[in-house]
Structures are given as structure tokens and as C-alpha cells.
PDB file of C-alpha atoms in Angstrom:
ATOM      1  CA  UNK A   1       0.000   0.000   0.000  1.00  0.00           C
ATOM      2  CA  UNK A   2       2.652   2.476   1.005  1.00  0.00           C
ATOM      3  CA  UNK A   3       4.845   1.614  -1.992  1.00  0.00           C
ATOM      4  CA  UNK A   4       2.378   2.680  -4.689  1.00  0.00           C
ATOM      5  CA  UNK A   5       3.420   5.719  -6.715  1.00  0.00           C
ATOM      6  CA  UNK A   6       0.598   5.814  -9.300  1.00  0.00           C
ATOM      7  CA  UNK A   7      -2.579   7.794  -8.702  1.00  0.00           C
ATOM      8  CA  UNK A   8      -5.093   5.982  -6.504  1.00  0.00           C
ATOM      9  CA  UNK A   9      -8.332   4.767  -8.047  1.00  0.00           C
ATOM     10  CA  UNK A  10     -11.676   6.038  -6.763  1.00  0.00           C
ATOM     11  CA  UNK A  11     -12.124   2.738  -4.926  1.00  0.00           C
ATOM     12  CA  UNK A  12      -8.759   3.208  -3.192  1.00  0.00           C
ATOM     13  CA  UNK A  13      -9.653   6.799  -2.308  1.00  0.00           C
ATOM     14  CA  UNK A  14     -12.857   5.583  -0.680  1.00  0.00           C
ATOM     15  CA  UNK A  15     -10.993   2.942   1.321  1.00  0.00           C
ATOM     16  CA  UNK A  16      -8.372   5.434   2.478  1.00  0.00           C
ATOM     17  CA  UNK A  17     -10.969   7.900   3.722  1.00  0.00           C
ATOM     18  CA  UNK A  18     -13.068   5.137   5.268  1.00  0.00           C
ATOM     19  CA  UNK A  19     -10.024   3.891   7.186  1.00  0.00           C
ATOM     20  CA  UNK A  20      -9.265   7.401   8.442  1.00  0.00           C
ATOM     21  CA  UNK A  21     -12.822   8.083   9.536  1.00  0.00           C
ATOM     22  CA  UNK A  22     -13.342   4.651  11.098  1.00  0.00           C
ATOM     23  CA  UNK A  23     -10.085   5.038  13.036  1.00  0.00           C
ATOM     24  CA  UNK A  24     -10.982   8.532  14.241  1.00  0.00           C
ATOM     25  CA  UNK A  25     -14.612   7.968  15.211  1.00  0.00           C
ATOM     26  CA  UNK A  26     -15.272   4.247  15.239  1.00  0.00           C
ATOM     27  CA  UNK A  27     -17.019   2.066  12.690  1.00  0.00           C
ATOM     28  CA  UNK A  28     -20.515   2.823  13.971  1.00  0.00           C
ATOM     29  CA  UNK A  29     -19.742   6.530  14.342  1.00  0.00           C
ATOM     30  CA  UNK A  30     -19.350   7.069  10.598  1.00  0.00           C
ATOM     31  CA  UNK A  31     -22.075   7.013   7.945  1.00  0.00           C
ATOM     32  CA  UNK A  32     -21.792   6.334   4.243  1.00  0.00           C
ATOM     33  CA  UNK A  33     -22.737   9.959   3.513  1.00  0.00           C
ATOM     34  CA  UNK A  34     -19.657  11.161   5.424  1.00  0.00           C
ATOM     35  CA  UNK A  35     -17.376   8.757   3.602  1.00  0.00           C
ATOM     36  CA  UNK A  36     -18.856   9.863   0.290  1.00  0.00           C
ATOM     37  CA  UNK A  37     -18.417  13.536   1.158  1.00  0.00           C
ATOM     38  CA  UNK A  38     -14.737  12.898   1.958  1.00  0.00           C
ATOM     39  CA  UNK A  39     -14.133  11.744  -1.617  1.00  0.00           C
ATOM     40  CA  UNK A  40     -16.562  14.097  -3.329  1.00  0.00           C
ATOM     41  CA  UNK A  41     -19.415  11.744  -4.159  1.00  0.00           C
ATOM     42  CA  UNK A  42     -22.847  11.121  -2.678  1.00  0.00           C
ATOM     43  CA  UNK A  43     -23.323   8.494  -0.010  1.00  0.00           C
ATOM     44  CA  UNK A  44     -25.501   6.354  -2.296  1.00  0.00           C
ATOM     45  CA  UNK A  45     -22.787   6.663  -4.932  1.00  0.00           C
ATOM     46  CA  UNK A  46     -20.550   4.538  -2.707  1.00  0.00           C
ATOM     47  CA  UNK A  47     -22.747   1.555  -3.444  1.00  0.00           C
ATOM     48  CA  UNK A  48     -21.403   1.504  -6.986  1.00  0.00           C
ATOM     49  CA  UNK A  49     -18.081   0.497  -5.433  1.00  0.00           C
ATOM     50  CA  UNK A  50     -18.980  -1.345  -2.213  1.00  0.00           C
ATOM     51  CA  UNK A  51     -22.009  -3.193  -0.895  1.00  0.00           C
ATOM     52  CA  UNK A  52     -21.771  -1.186   2.325  1.00  0.00           C
ATOM     53  CA  UNK A  53     -19.590  -0.262   5.294  1.00  0.00           C
ATOM     54  CA  UNK A  54     -19.097  -3.908   6.269  1.00  0.00           C
ATOM     55  CA  UNK A  55     -17.608  -4.610   2.850  1.00  0.00           C
ATOM     56  CA  UNK A  56     -15.241  -1.640   3.192  1.00  0.00           C
ATOM     57  CA  UNK A  57     -14.067  -2.812   6.602  1.00  0.00           C
ATOM     58  CA  UNK A  58     -13.481  -6.342   5.319  1.00  0.00           C
ATOM     59  CA  UNK A  59     -11.511  -5.144   2.311  1.00  0.00           C
ATOM     60  CA  UNK A  60      -9.386  -2.867   4.490  1.00  0.00           C
ATOM     61  CA  UNK A  61      -8.451  -5.493   7.064  1.00  0.00           C
ATOM     62  CA  UNK A  62      -8.111  -8.464   4.743  1.00  0.00           C
ATOM     63  CA  UNK A  63      -6.319  -6.236   2.241  1.00  0.00           C
ATOM     64  CA  UNK A  64      -3.598  -4.992   4.573  1.00  0.00           C
ATOM     65  CA  UNK A  65      -2.903  -8.492   5.900  1.00  0.00           C
ATOM     66  CA  UNK A  66      -2.606  -9.754   2.328  1.00  0.00           C
ATOM     67  CA  UNK A  67      -0.410  -6.790   1.379  1.00  0.00           C
ATOM     68  CA  UNK A  68       2.033  -7.419   4.242  1.00  0.00           C
ATOM     69  CA  UNK A  69       2.285 -11.121   3.398  1.00  0.00           C
ATOM     70  CA  UNK A  70       2.717 -10.442  -0.319  1.00  0.00           C
ATOM     71  CA  UNK A  71       5.435  -7.884   0.397  1.00  0.00           C
ATOM     72  CA  UNK A  72       7.337 -10.285   2.650  1.00  0.00           C
ATOM     73  CA  UNK A  73       7.112 -13.058   0.054  1.00  0.00           C
ATOM     74  CA  UNK A  74       8.409 -10.658  -2.586  1.00  0.00           C
ATOM     75  CA  UNK A  75      11.376  -9.667  -0.427  1.00  0.00           C
ATOM     76  CA  UNK A  76      12.164 -13.305   0.210  1.00  0.00           C
ATOM     77  CA  UNK A  77      11.941 -14.111  -3.497  1.00  0.00           C
ATOM     78  CA  UNK A  78      14.173 -11.160  -4.385  1.00  0.00           C
ATOM     79  CA  UNK A  79      16.847 -12.582  -2.102  1.00  0.00           C
ATOM     80  CA  UNK A  80      16.553 -15.765  -4.182  1.00  0.00           C
ATOM     81  CA  UNK A  81      19.620 -17.874  -4.758  1.00  0.00           C
ATOM     82  CA  UNK A  82      21.836 -15.136  -3.326  1.00  0.00           C
ATOM     83  CA  UNK A  83      20.666 -15.792   0.249  1.00  0.00           C
ATOM     84  CA  UNK A  84      24.176 -16.954   1.202  1.00  0.00           C
ATOM     85  CA  UNK A  85      25.766 -13.842  -0.250  1.00  0.00           C
ATOM     86  CA  UNK A  86      24.856 -10.172  -0.141  1.00  0.00           C
ATOM     87  CA  UNK A  87      21.217 -11.047   0.437  1.00  0.00           C
ATOM     88  CA  UNK A  88      21.788 -13.405   3.369  1.00  0.00           C
ATOM     89  CA  UNK A  89      19.316 -13.822   6.228  1.00  0.00           C
ATOM     90  CA  UNK A  90      20.512 -10.671   8.004  1.00  0.00           C
ATOM     91  CA  UNK A  91      19.709  -8.638   4.913  1.00  0.00           C
ATOM     92  CA  UNK A  92      16.330 -10.318   4.507  1.00  0.00           C
ATOM     93  CA  UNK A  93      15.458  -9.647   8.158  1.00  0.00           C
ATOM     94  CA  UNK A  94      16.354  -5.981   7.703  1.00  0.00           C
ATOM     95  CA  UNK A  95      14.174  -5.885   4.597  1.00  0.00           C
ATOM     96  CA  UNK A  96      11.251  -7.420   6.482  1.00  0.00           C
ATOM     97  CA  UNK A  97      11.632  -4.837   9.242  1.00  0.00           C
ATOM     98  CA  UNK A  98      11.796  -1.978   6.731  1.00  0.00           C
ATOM     99  CA  UNK A  99       8.648  -3.189   4.996  1.00  0.00           C
ATOM    100  CA  UNK A 100       6.707  -3.416   8.239  1.00  0.00           C
ATOM    101  CA  UNK A 101       7.942   0.007   9.332  1.00  0.00           C
ATOM    102  CA  UNK A 102       6.653   1.465   6.057  1.00  0.00           C
ATOM    103  CA  UNK A 103       3.238   0.050   6.929  1.00  0.00           C
ATOM    104  CA  UNK A 104       3.418   1.208  10.547  1.00  0.00           C
ATOM    105  CA  UNK A 105       4.287   4.789   9.582  1.00  0.00           C
ATOM    106  CA  UNK A 106       2.196   5.195   6.433  1.00  0.00           C
ATOM    107  CA  UNK A 107      -0.944   3.238   7.313  1.00  0.00           C
ATOM    108  CA  UNK A 108      -1.440   4.120  10.955  1.00  0.00           C
ATOM    109  CA  UNK A 109      -5.267   4.273  10.744  1.00  0.00           C
ATOM    110  CA  UNK A 110      -5.316   0.618   9.678  1.00  0.00           C
ATOM    111  CA  UNK A 111      -3.496  -0.393  12.857  1.00  0.00           C
ATOM    112  CA  UNK A 112      -6.127   1.379  14.950  1.00  0.00           C
ATOM    113  CA  UNK A 113      -8.861  -0.147  12.814  1.00  0.00           C
ATOM    114  CA  UNK A 114      -7.492  -3.644  13.260  1.00  0.00           C
ATOM    115  CA  UNK A 115      -7.229  -3.263  17.027  1.00  0.00           C
ATOM    116  CA  UNK A 116     -10.750  -1.874  17.433  1.00  0.00           C
ATOM    117  CA  UNK A 117     -12.853  -3.405  14.714  1.00  0.00           C
ATOM    118  CA  UNK A 118     -11.499  -6.845  13.788  1.00  0.00           C
ATOM    119  CA  UNK A 119     -14.263  -8.580  15.745  1.00  0.00           C
ATOM    120  CA  UNK A 120     -16.890  -6.822  13.590  1.00  0.00           C
ATOM    121  CA  UNK A 121     -15.851  -8.807  10.520  1.00  0.00           C
ATOM    122  CA  UNK A 122     -17.850 -11.784   9.371  1.00  0.00           C
ATOM    123  CA  UNK A 123     -16.392 -15.072  10.601  1.00  0.00           C
ATOM    124  CA  UNK A 124     -15.047 -15.961   7.154  1.00  0.00           C
ATOM    125  CA  UNK A 125     -13.282 -12.604   6.740  1.00  0.00           C
ATOM    126  CA  UNK A 126     -11.878 -12.676  10.267  1.00  0.00           C
ATOM    127  CA  UNK A 127     -10.542 -16.193   9.694  1.00  0.00           C
ATOM    128  CA  UNK A 128      -8.936 -15.024   6.460  1.00  0.00           C
ATOM    129  CA  UNK A 129      -7.189 -12.166   8.292  1.00  0.00           C
ATOM    130  CA  UNK A 130      -5.891 -14.575  10.945  1.00  0.00           C
ATOM    131  CA  UNK A 131      -4.714 -17.057   8.307  1.00  0.00           C
ATOM    132  CA  UNK A 132      -2.793 -14.378   6.400  1.00  0.00           C
ATOM    133  CA  UNK A 133      -1.285 -13.074   9.620  1.00  0.00           C
ATOM    134  CA  UNK A 134      -0.100 -16.541  10.661  1.00  0.00           C
ATOM    135  CA  UNK A 135       1.608 -17.025   7.310  1.00  0.00           C
ATOM    136  CA  UNK A 136       3.259 -13.619   7.668  1.00  0.00           C
ATOM    137  CA  UNK A 137       4.541 -14.451  11.142  1.00  0.00           C
ATOM    138  CA  UNK A 138       5.942 -17.794   9.983  1.00  0.00           C
ATOM    139  CA  UNK A 139       7.973 -16.112   7.238  1.00  0.00           C
ATOM    140  CA  UNK A 140       9.558 -13.905   9.892  1.00  0.00           C
ATOM    141  CA  UNK A 141      10.151 -16.856  12.218  1.00  0.00           C
ATOM    142  CA  UNK A 142      11.967 -18.756   9.479  1.00  0.00           C
ATOM    143  CA  UNK A 143      14.282 -15.867   8.649  1.00  0.00           C
ATOM    144  CA  UNK A 144      14.891 -15.002  12.309  1.00  0.00           C
ATOM    145  CA  UNK A 145      15.975 -18.575  13.046  1.00  0.00           C
ATOM    146  CA  UNK A 146      18.403 -18.409  10.132  1.00  0.00           C
ATOM    147  CA  UNK A 147      19.971 -15.340  11.705  1.00  0.00           C
ATOM    148  CA  UNK A 148      19.964 -16.963  15.179  1.00  0.00           C
ATOM    149  CA  UNK A 149      20.110 -20.755  14.597  1.00  0.00           C
ATOM    150  CA  UNK A 150      20.109 -21.563  18.336  1.00  0.00           C
ATOM    151  CA  UNK A 151      16.802 -19.787  18.828  1.00  0.00           C
ATOM    152  CA  UNK A 152      13.963 -22.210  19.498  1.00  0.00           C
ATOM    153  CA  UNK A 153      10.868 -21.865  17.335  1.00  0.00           C
ATOM    154  CA  UNK A 154       8.480 -20.847  20.159  1.00  0.00           C
ATOM    155  CA  UNK A 155      10.913 -18.162  21.347  1.00  0.00           C
ATOM    156  CA  UNK A 156      11.359 -16.897  17.799  1.00  0.00           C
ATOM    157  CA  UNK A 157       7.598 -16.687  17.319  1.00  0.00           C
ATOM    158  CA  UNK A 158       7.173 -14.803  20.592  1.00  0.00           C
ATOM    159  CA  UNK A 159       9.942 -12.416  19.584  1.00  0.00           C
ATOM    160  CA  UNK A 160       8.281 -11.721  16.232  1.00  0.00           C
ATOM    161  CA  UNK A 161       4.944 -10.974  17.890  1.00  0.00           C
ATOM    162  CA  UNK A 162       6.668  -8.697  20.400  1.00  0.00           C
ATOM    163  CA  UNK A 163       8.442  -6.745  17.666  1.00  0.00           C
ATOM    164  CA  UNK A 164       5.154  -6.389  15.790  1.00  0.00           C
ATOM    165  CA  UNK A 165       3.724  -4.889  18.980  1.00  0.00           C
ATOM    166  CA  UNK A 166       6.612  -2.429  19.073  1.00  0.00           C
ATOM    167  CA  UNK A 167       6.335  -1.414  15.425  1.00  0.00           C
ATOM    168  CA  UNK A 168       2.547  -1.239  15.523  1.00  0.00           C
ATOM    169  CA  UNK A 169       2.659   1.230  18.415  1.00  0.00           C
ATOM    170  CA  UNK A 170       2.905   4.139  15.964  1.00  0.00           C
ATOM    171  CA  UNK A 171      -0.742   5.281  16.431  1.00  0.00           C
ATOM    172  CA  UNK A 172       0.195   6.030  20.047  1.00  0.00           C
ATOM    173  CA  UNK A 173       3.227   8.172  19.216  1.00  0.00           C
ATOM    174  CA  UNK A 174       1.169  11.323  18.661  1.00  0.00           C
ATOM    175  CA  UNK A 175       0.219  13.096  15.465  1.00  0.00           C
ATOM    176  CA  UNK A 176       2.522  12.585  12.504  1.00  0.00           C
ATOM    177  CA  UNK A 177       3.653  16.208  12.679  1.00  0.00           C
ATOM    178  CA  UNK A 178       4.781  15.783  16.279  1.00  0.00           C
ATOM    179  CA  UNK A 179       7.223  12.973  15.451  1.00  0.00           C
ATOM    180  CA  UNK A 180      10.931  13.742  14.853  1.00  0.00           C
ATOM    181  CA  UNK A 181      10.567  13.087  11.120  1.00  0.00           C
ATOM    182  CA  UNK A 182       9.818   9.967   9.129  1.00  0.00           C
ATOM    183  CA  UNK A 183      13.419   8.963   8.445  1.00  0.00           C
ATOM    184  CA  UNK A 184      14.485   9.464  12.061  1.00  0.00           C
ATOM    185  CA  UNK A 185      11.451   7.596  13.398  1.00  0.00           C
ATOM    186  CA  UNK A 186      11.981   4.745  10.916  1.00  0.00           C
ATOM    187  CA  UNK A 187      15.639   4.453  11.884  1.00  0.00           C
ATOM    188  CA  UNK A 188      14.774   4.417  15.586  1.00  0.00           C
ATOM    189  CA  UNK A 189      12.127   1.718  15.115  1.00  0.00           C
ATOM    190  CA  UNK A 190      14.541  -0.350  13.053  1.00  0.00           C
ATOM    191  CA  UNK A 191      17.266  -0.197  15.692  1.00  0.00           C
ATOM    192  CA  UNK A 192      14.803  -1.100  18.421  1.00  0.00           C
ATOM    193  CA  UNK A 193      13.500  -4.077  16.439  1.00  0.00           C
ATOM    194  CA  UNK A 194      16.988  -5.392  15.708  1.00  0.00           C
ATOM    195  CA  UNK A 195      17.979  -4.829  19.321  1.00  0.00           C
ATOM    196  CA  UNK A 196      15.007  -6.851  20.541  1.00  0.00           C
ATOM    197  CA  UNK A 197      15.792  -9.702  18.156  1.00  0.00           C
ATOM    198  CA  UNK A 198      19.468  -9.629  19.118  1.00  0.00           C
ATOM    199  CA  UNK A 199      18.630  -9.829  22.807  1.00  0.00           C
ATOM    200  CA  UNK A 200      16.438 -12.894  22.295  1.00  0.00           C
ATOM    201  CA  UNK A 201      18.947 -14.461  19.879  1.00  0.00           C
ATOM    202  CA  UNK A 202      21.847 -14.052  22.274  1.00  0.00           C
ATOM    203  CA  UNK A 203      19.773 -15.520  25.088  1.00  0.00           C
ATOM    204  CA  UNK A 204      19.084 -18.530  22.880  1.00  0.00           C
ATOM    205  CA  UNK A 205      22.813 -18.979  22.472  1.00  0.00           C
ATOM    206  CA  UNK A 206      23.252 -18.984  26.244  1.00  0.00           C
ATOM    207  CA  UNK A 207      25.175 -15.707  26.430  1.00  0.00           C
TER     208      UNK A 207
END
């Protein structure tokens, strides 16, 4: 999501504004007329793109989980046969962290939306989100255990979840304008994530 450089479609504009409004005022605190007004169309006009608010919420939450997983798979594939060289597991782990930081800084409303509204999804959509998230976690676990071979799988999985909690704390850091700047914040989050992984990895090695 954050890596797109082409102009967003009307559907994407609607989703972006819906995410912002849902995050600010809650799913039930926002009407279709308000979402339509945010993108310059009538509320009923939204139904040409979505069946309703429930469909928007599902596409937002399933979509971001799918986007994170797809991005991680792409980074892993790009490392390819060169994993033992310049694109070894350390490099892949850094790439994973960078990708998640992009999400955490550029799609902050979706983090709030996930935390508050996931239970409002239909069972099938909620299960899809959980399935995509599990696959995403397991990609991280595999790479982390390549970097720290002595790290047991349960400890690696716990470490990944903990780092996600750290990176996904961005909605609580204050308004974007109050942060020290995107590059500085990204660098800080990256160092903290690597530090957390290193601490767990060294513990696994009995240091």
C-alpha cells in the first residue's frame, strides 16, 4: 500500500478515507454519507463500489494483511539464490523490518482499525485475516531462526509478535507532525526491532 506511486483509483480513495474516519470515530460513528463527502461523491454513490460499510471494513483489514504477506514473500523471493551472499538472512530480516515500518508509519489508521474493529468482521473474513497473519509471522520466524540458529521456534515466534507490537505502536506516538521526522522515526524503530531480536537471539545462544 505504502509503496504505490501511481494515482489511486476512486475505490482506493474511498478505502483510504473510510479507514481514516473509522479510526478517528469508530465504525458505527461514521455514515456512508460522510465517507462519500470525503471523496466528493454522494453516499448512495458509494454503493457503486462497495455493498456497504461492512464490505469496506473487510476489504481494508483483509487487504492490509494480504499486502504485508505479499510484500514479505516478494522480499524473500528477491533474495533468491543469493541468500548466502549479499542477500543473506541478516539482509532479509532488515528488509522485512523496513517493509513493516513502512506500513506502521504510512498506514497508521489501519493499525487502529485492526485493534478496534477486527471482531466486527464476518467469521469468514476474520478467519482469512488470521490465516494471512499466521503465514506472515511464519515467514519472519523462518528468517529469524536463520539469523539466530540456536533460537527455538516458540521463542522466535514470541519475539516476532513482540516486535510487531513495538512497530505497531505508531498510532500512540502522537500526530505525525509531532514525530521527529519519518526517516528518524523509521531508523529508531529499526534499531529497536533489531535490538530486541538480538537480545532474544543471544539468550538462545546462552550468552
